[in-house]
Coordinates of C-alpha atoms and ligand atoms in Angstrom, one line a residue:
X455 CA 138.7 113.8 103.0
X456 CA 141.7 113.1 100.5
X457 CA 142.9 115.7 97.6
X458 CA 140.4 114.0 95.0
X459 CA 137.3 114.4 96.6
X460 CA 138.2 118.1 97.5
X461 CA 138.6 118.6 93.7
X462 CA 135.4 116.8 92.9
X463 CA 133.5 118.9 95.4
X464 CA 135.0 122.0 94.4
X465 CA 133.6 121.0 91.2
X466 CA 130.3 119.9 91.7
X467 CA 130.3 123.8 93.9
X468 CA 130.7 125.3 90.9
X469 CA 129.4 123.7 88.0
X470 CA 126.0 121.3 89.6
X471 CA 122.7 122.7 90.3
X472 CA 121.4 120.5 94.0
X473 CA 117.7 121.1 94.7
X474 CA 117.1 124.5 95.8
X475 CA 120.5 125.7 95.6
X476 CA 122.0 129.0 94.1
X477 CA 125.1 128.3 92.3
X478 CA 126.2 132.2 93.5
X479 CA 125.4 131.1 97.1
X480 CA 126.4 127.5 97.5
X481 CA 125.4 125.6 100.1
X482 CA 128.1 122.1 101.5
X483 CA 127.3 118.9 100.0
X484 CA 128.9 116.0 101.6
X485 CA 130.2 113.5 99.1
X486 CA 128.2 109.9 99.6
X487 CA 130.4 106.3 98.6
X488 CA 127.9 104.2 98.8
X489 CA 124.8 103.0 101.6
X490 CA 123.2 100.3 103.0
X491 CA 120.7 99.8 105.1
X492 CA 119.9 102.7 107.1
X493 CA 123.7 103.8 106.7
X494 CA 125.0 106.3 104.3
X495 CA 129.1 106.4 104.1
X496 CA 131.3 109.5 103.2
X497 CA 134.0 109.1 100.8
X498 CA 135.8 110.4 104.0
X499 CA 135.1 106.9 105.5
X500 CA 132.5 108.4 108.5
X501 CA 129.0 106.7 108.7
X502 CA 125.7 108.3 108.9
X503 CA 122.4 107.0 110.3
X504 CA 119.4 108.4 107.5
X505 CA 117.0 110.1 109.0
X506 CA 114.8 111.1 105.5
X507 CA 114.7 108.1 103.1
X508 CA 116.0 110.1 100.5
X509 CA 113.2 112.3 100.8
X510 CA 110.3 109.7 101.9
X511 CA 111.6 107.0 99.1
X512 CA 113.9 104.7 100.5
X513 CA 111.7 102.8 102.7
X514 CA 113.3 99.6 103.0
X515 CA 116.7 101.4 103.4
X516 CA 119.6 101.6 100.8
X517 CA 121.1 98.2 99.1
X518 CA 118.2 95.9 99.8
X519 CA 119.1 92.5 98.5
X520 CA 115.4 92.1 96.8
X521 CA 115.5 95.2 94.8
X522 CA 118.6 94.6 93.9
X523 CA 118.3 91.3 92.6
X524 CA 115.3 92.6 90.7
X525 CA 117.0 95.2 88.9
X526 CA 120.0 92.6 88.0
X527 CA 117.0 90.3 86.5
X528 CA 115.6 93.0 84.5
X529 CA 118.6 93.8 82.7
X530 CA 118.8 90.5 81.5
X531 CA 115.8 90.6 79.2
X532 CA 115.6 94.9 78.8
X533 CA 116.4 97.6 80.8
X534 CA 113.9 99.5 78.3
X535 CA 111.7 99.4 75.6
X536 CA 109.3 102.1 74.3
X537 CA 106.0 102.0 75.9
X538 CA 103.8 103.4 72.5
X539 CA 102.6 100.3 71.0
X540 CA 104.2 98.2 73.5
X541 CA 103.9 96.2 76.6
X542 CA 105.6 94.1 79.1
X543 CA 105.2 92.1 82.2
X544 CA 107.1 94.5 84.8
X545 CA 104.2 97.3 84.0
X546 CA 101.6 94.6 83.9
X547 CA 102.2 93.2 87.0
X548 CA 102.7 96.3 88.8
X549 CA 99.8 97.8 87.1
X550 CA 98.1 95.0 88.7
X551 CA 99.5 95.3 91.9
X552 CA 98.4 98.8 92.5
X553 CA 95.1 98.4 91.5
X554 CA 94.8 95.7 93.9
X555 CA 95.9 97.6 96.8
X556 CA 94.1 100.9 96.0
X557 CA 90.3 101.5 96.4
X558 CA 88.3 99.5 94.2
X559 CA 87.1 102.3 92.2
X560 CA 90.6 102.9 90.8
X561 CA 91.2 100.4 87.9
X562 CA 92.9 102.6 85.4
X563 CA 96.9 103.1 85.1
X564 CA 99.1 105.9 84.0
X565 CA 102.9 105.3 84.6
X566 CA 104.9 108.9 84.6
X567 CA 108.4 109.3 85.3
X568 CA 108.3 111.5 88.2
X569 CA 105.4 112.6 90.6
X570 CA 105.7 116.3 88.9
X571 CA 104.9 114.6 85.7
X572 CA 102.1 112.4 88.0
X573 CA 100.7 115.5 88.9
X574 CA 100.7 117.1 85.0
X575 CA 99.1 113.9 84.6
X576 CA 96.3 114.3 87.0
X577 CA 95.4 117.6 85.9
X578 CA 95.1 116.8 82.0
X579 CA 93.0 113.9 83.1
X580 CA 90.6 116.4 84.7
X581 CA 90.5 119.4 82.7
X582 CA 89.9 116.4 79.6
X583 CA 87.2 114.8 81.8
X584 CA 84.9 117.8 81.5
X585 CA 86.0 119.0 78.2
X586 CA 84.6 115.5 77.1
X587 CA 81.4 116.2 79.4
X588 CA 80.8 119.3 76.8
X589 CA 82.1 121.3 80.1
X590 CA 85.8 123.1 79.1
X591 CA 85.5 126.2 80.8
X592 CA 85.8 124.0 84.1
X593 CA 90.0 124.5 84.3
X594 CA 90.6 125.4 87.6
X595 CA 91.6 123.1 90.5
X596 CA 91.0 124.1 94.2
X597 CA 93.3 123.2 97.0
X598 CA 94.6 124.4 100.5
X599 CA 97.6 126.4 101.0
X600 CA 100.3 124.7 102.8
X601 CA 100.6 122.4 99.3
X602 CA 103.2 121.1 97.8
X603 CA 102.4 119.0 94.5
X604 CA 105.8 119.4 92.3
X605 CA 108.3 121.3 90.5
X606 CA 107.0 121.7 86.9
X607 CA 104.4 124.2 86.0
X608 CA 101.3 122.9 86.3
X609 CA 102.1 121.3 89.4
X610 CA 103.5 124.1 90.9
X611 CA 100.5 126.7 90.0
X612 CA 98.7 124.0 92.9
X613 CA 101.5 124.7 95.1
X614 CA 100.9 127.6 98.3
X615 CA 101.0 130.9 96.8
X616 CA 102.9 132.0 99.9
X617 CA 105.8 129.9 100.4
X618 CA 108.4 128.4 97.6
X619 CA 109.0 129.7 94.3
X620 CA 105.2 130.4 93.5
X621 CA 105.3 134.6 93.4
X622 CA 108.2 134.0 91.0
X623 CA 106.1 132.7 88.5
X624 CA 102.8 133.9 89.3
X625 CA 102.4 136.1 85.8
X626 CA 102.8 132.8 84.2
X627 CA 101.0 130.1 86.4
X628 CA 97.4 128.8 85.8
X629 CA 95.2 130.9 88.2
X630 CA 94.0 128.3 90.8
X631 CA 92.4 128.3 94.6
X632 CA 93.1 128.3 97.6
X633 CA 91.1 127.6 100.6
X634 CA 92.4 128.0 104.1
X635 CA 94.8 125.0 105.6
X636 CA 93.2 122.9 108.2
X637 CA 94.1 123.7 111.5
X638 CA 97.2 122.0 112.2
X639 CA 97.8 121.8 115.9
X640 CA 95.1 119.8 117.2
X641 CA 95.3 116.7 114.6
X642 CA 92.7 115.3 115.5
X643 CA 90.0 118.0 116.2
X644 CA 87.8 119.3 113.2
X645 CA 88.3 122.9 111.5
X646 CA 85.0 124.1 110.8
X647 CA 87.0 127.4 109.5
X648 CA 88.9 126.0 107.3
X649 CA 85.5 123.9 105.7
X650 CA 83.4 126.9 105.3
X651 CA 86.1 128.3 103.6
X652 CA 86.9 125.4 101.2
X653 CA 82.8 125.1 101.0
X654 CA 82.9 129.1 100.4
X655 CA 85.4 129.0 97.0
X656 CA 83.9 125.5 95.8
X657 CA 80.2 126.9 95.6
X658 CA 81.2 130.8 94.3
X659 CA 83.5 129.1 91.8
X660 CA 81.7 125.6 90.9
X661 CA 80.9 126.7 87.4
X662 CA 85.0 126.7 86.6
X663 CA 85.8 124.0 88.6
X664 CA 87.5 120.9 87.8
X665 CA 89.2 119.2 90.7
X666 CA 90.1 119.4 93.9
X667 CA 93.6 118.6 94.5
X668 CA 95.0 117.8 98.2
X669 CA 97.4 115.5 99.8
X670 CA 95.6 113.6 102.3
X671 CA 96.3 114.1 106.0
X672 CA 99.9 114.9 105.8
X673 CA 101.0 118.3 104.0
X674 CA 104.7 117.3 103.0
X675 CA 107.3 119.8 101.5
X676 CA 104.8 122.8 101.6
X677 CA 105.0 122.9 105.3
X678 CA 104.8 119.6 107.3
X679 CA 101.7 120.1 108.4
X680 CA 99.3 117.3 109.9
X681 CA 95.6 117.7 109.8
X682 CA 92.4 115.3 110.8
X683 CA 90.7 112.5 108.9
X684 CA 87.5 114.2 109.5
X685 CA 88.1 117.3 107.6
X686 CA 89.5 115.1 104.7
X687 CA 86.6 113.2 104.7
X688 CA 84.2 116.0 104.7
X689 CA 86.0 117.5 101.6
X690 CA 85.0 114.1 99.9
X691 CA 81.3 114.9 101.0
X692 CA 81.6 118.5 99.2
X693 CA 82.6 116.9 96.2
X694 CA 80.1 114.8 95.8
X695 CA 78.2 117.3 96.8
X696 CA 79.2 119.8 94.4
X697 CA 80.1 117.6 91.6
X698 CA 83.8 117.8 90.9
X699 CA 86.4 115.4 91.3
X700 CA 88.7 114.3 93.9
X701 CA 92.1 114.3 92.9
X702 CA 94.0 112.6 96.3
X703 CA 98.6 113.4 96.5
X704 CA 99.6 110.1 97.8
X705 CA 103.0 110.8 96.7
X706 CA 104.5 111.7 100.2
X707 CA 102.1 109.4 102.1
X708 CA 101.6 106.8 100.0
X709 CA 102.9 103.2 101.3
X710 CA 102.8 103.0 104.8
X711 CA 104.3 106.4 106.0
X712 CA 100.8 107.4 108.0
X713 CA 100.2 103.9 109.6
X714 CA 98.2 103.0 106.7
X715 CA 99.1 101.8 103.4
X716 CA 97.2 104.9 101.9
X717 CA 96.2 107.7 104.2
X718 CA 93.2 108.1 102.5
X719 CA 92.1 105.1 104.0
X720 CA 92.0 106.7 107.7
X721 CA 89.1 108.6 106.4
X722 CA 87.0 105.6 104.6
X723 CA 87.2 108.1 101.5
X724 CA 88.1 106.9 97.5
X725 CA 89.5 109.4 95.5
X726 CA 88.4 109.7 91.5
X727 CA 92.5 110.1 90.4
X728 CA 95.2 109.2 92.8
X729 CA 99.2 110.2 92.7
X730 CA 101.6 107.9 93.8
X731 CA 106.0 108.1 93.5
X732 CA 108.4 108.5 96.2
X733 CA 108.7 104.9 98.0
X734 CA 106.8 103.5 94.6
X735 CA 110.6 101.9 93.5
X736 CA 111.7 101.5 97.4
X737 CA 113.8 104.6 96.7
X738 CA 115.7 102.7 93.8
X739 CA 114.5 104.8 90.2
X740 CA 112.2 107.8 89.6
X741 CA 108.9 106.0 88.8
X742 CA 105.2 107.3 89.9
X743 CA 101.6 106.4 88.5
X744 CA 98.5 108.3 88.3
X745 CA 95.5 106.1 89.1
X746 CA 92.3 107.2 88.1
X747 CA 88.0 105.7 88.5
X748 CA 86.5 104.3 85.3
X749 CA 84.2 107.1 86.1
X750 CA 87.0 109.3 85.0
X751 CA 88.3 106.8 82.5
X752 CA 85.0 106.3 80.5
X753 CA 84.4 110.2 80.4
X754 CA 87.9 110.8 78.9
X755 CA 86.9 107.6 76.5
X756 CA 82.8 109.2 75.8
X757 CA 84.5 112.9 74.2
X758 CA 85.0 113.8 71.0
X759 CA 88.8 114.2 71.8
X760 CA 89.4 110.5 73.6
X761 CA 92.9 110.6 74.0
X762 CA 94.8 111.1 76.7
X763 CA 97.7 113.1 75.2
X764 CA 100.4 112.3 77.3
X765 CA 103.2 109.8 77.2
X766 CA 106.6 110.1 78.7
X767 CA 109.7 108.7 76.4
X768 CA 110.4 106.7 79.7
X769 CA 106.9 105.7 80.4
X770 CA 107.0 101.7 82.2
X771 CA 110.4 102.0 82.2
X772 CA 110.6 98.3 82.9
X773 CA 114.0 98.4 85.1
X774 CA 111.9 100.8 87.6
X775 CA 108.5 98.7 87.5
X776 CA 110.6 95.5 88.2
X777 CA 112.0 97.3 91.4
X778 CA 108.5 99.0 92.3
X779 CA 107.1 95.3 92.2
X780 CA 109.8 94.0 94.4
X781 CA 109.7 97.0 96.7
X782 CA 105.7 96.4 97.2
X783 CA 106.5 92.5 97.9
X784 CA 108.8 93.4 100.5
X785 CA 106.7 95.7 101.6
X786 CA 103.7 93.0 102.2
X787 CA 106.5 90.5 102.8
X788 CA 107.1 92.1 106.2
X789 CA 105.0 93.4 109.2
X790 CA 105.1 97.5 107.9
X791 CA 102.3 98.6 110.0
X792 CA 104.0 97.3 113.3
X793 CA 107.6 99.0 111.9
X794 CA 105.8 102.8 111.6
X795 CA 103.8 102.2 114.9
X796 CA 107.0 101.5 116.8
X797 CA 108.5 104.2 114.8
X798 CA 105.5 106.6 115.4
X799 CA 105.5 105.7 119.1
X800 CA 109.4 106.3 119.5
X801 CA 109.3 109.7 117.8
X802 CA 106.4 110.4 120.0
X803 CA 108.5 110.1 123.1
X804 CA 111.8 110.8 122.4
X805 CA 111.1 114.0 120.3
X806 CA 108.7 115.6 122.7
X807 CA 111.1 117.0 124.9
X808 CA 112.5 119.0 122.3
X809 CA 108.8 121.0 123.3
X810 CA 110.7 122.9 126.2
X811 CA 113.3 124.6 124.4
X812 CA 113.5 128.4 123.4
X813 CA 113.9 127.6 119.7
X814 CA 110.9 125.1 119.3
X815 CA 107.3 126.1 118.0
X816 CA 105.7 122.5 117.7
X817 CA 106.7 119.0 117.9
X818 CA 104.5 116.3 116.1
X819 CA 104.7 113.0 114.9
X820 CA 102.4 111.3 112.2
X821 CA 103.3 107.6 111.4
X822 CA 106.8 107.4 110.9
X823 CA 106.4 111.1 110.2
X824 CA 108.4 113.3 113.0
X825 CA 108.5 117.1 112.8
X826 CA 110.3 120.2 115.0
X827 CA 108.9 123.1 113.8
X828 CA 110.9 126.1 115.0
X829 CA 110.2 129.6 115.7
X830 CA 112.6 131.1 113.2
X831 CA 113.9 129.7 109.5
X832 CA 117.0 127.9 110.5
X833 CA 120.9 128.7 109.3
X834 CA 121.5 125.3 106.8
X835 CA 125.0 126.6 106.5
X836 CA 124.9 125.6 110.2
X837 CA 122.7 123.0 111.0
X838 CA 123.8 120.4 108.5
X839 CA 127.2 120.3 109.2
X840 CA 126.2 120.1 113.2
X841 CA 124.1 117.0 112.0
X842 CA 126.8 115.2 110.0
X843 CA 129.1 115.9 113.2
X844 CA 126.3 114.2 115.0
X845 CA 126.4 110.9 112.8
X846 CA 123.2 111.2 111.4
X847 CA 121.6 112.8 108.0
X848 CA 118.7 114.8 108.5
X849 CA 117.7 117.6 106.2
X850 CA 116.2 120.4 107.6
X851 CA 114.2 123.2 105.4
X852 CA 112.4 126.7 106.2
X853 CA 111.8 126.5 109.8
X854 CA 111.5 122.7 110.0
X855 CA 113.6 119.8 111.1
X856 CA 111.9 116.7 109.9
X857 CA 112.6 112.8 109.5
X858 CA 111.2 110.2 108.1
X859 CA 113.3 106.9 108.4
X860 CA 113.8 103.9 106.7
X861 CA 110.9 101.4 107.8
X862 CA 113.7 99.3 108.8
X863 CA 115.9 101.4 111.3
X864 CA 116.5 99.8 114.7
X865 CA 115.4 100.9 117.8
X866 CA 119.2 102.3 119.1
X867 CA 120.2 104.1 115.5
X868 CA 116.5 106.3 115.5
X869 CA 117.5 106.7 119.5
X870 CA 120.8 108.3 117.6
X871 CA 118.9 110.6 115.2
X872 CA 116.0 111.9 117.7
X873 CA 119.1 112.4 120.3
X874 CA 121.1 114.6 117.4
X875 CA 118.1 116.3 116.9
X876 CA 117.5 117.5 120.7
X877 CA 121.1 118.4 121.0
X878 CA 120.8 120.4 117.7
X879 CA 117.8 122.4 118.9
X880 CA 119.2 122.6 122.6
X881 CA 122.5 124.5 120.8
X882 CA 120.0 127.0 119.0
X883 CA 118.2 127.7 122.0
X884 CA 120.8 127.8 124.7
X885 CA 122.9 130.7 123.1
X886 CA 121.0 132.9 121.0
X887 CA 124.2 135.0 119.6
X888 CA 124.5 131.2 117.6
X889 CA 124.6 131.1 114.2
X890 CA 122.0 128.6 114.5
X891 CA 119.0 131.6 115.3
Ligands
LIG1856 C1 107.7 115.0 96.0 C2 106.3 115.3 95.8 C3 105.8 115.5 94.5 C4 106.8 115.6 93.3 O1 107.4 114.4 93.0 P1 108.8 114.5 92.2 O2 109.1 113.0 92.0 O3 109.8 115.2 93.0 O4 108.5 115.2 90.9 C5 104.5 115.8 94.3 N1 103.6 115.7 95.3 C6 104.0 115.4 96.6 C7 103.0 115.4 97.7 C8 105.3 115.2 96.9 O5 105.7 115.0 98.1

């Protein structure tokens, strides 16, 4: 790396926040030029194979002529306008778009900048539904620990209680519940445990109860955890059941990364409000939406309060609906489903040898979902410079070493991730005096 970069990444180590980083305990950051495709390139000039989509986003990989040329045709009419007391076709058409793809019961759009903001989104839509109904001491959500539904308050109070940055806060989060995680080891097997628990805290606590709140099939940042369609859909039954709504996470999962366009779909389930962001843009700008039932919709309307009182200064921003729109024709453009089967079944075989070694607790693989979970939290200080060394960006957290690729990778560069990633987790189990353990 020349003299100016070490300057700018001294810099950045003592001045820039990265996500869960300590500024007193910084961790490296490797300096990006520019990608394309499924290739990242250091300002040193080495090239890296992506293993995580920035973060489930960049599904079509990095500099996709499409999106691009979308964005450039955007900016020659707006990049943005206010959205209160305006329109335009980029929000239209992708307003469109998703309710066309989604379950017919969803026909109502909220665009938010961010899924955090989705999530805020969601909850106010809620809590307002039965405020509306005459019903406002129904405020609480319930959910499964093992969560993970955003960074900003409300959405964190629905994040597990256990893991992340929850205790910190605890004094000041909503008081929500959780019920037991599904079991996560047979995917496909049904956990009557963890139903008579969620049926246990829905009926003691129906009276206060708004939502539920859950990210279907896949659990994504609050653990990686996979569970079956069956106990999704019999959380669907319980609502209906019960009476409360069904607020459905689609952020992580949404667009192809299970095998099906929406995961909820491997259960034959609808939700009432659904959260979608990540791959939304294809990666390219922080967009996400909050679709909700006209059930929901027309309750908000009937109250004596019928506004919805939210709206982002970004809201539509029509730069990142153009892009989302091009993304989702691209998306439909091409065969996805065969892409994140081949994926699925490559991950499948090439990572389940990493099941012999010392180090390794679990090996699954979702859709083009594929997860090592390891017996102990692993050394980042480590493991990510190993992986760079190795040609390939993954980004492991807690215990986990996770990737989710770029529909688009080739057969030989995911050969090159999966093959980093056995060599990573043979080194941590061969010697255990390694920094790695
Ligand atoms: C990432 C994520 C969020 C938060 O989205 P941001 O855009 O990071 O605010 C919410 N829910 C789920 C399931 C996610 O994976």
């Amino acid at each position: 790396m020349n003299n100016d970069w070490d300057a700018l990444v001294e810099f950045d180590e003592q001045h820039l926040w990265h996500p869960y980083t300590s500024l007193s305990h910084p961790t490296p950051v490797f300096p990006v030029k520019s990608a394309s495709g499924v290739r990242l390139t250091l300002a040193d000039g080495r090239e890296l194979i992506d293993g995580m989509s920035s973060w489930w986003a960049a599904i079509h990989g990095y500099n996709q002529p499409t999106l691009n040329a979308a964005i450039e045709n955007q900016l020659k009419y707006m990049s943005h306008v206010m959205f209160g007391g305006l329109t335009h076709k980029p929000a239209i058409d992708l307003a469109k778009k998703l309710i066309d793809i989604t379950h017919d019961d969803l026909q109502h759009v909220f665009f938010a900048d961010s899924g955090s903001v989705a999530v805020e989104v969601t909850i106010k839509m809620a809590l307002q539904y039965w405020a509306s109904l005459g019903q406002p001491q129904k405020q609480r959500l319930l959910t499964i620990k093992n969560g993970y539904h955003g960074d900003t308050f409300g959405a964190m109070a629905v994040c597990d209680p256990d893991n992340g940055m929850h205790h910190l806060f605890s004094n000041v989060l909503a008081q929500h519940l959780f019920a037991k995680s599904p079991n996560c080891s047979g995917q496909t097997a049904y956990d009557q445990a963890a139903i008579d628990d969620f049926e246990r805290l829905l009926k003691t606590n129906i009276d206060t109860i708004a939502a539920v709140i859950i990210e279907p099939l896949v659990q994504g940042a609050g653990g990686m955890r996979f569970y079956s369609a069956a106990y999704l859909k019999k959380v669907r039954e319980l609502c209906d059941k019960h009476n409360v709504l069904l607020i459905l996470d689609e952020i992580a999962t949404g667009f192809g990364r299970t095998g099906t366009l929406f995961a909820y779909e491997q259960a034959h389930i609808a939700p009432d409000i659904l959260c979608v962001g990540k791959a939304l843009t294809g990666g390219y700008l922080s967009l996400a939406a909050t679709l909700c039932s006209s059930k929901v919709a027309d309750g908000i309307g009937s109250g004596q309060h019928p506004t919805l009182m939210h709206g982002p200064t970004f809201m539509a921003n029509p730069l990142a609906c153009a892009v989302a729109n091009a993304s989702l024709d691209v998306l439909f453009a091409s065969d996805w489903q065969a892409s994140v089967h081949s994926i699925e079944t490559q991950l499948k075989a090439e990572l389940a040898p990493c099941s012999v070694f010392a180090a390794v607790k679990d090996v699954r693989v979702k859709g083009a979902i594929g997860v090592i979970e390891l017996h102990q939290t692993i050394d980042i200080h480590w493991m990510q410079p190993r992986f760079v060394e190795l040609g390939v960006w993954v980004r492991p957290f807690s215990n986990l070493v996770y990737v989710m690729p770029p529909y688009i990778i080739e057969e030989t560069d995911l050969t090159q991730v999966t093959s980093a990633i056995k060599q990573v987790v043979s080194e941590m189990s061969d010697s255990p005096s390694q920094p790695g353990l």
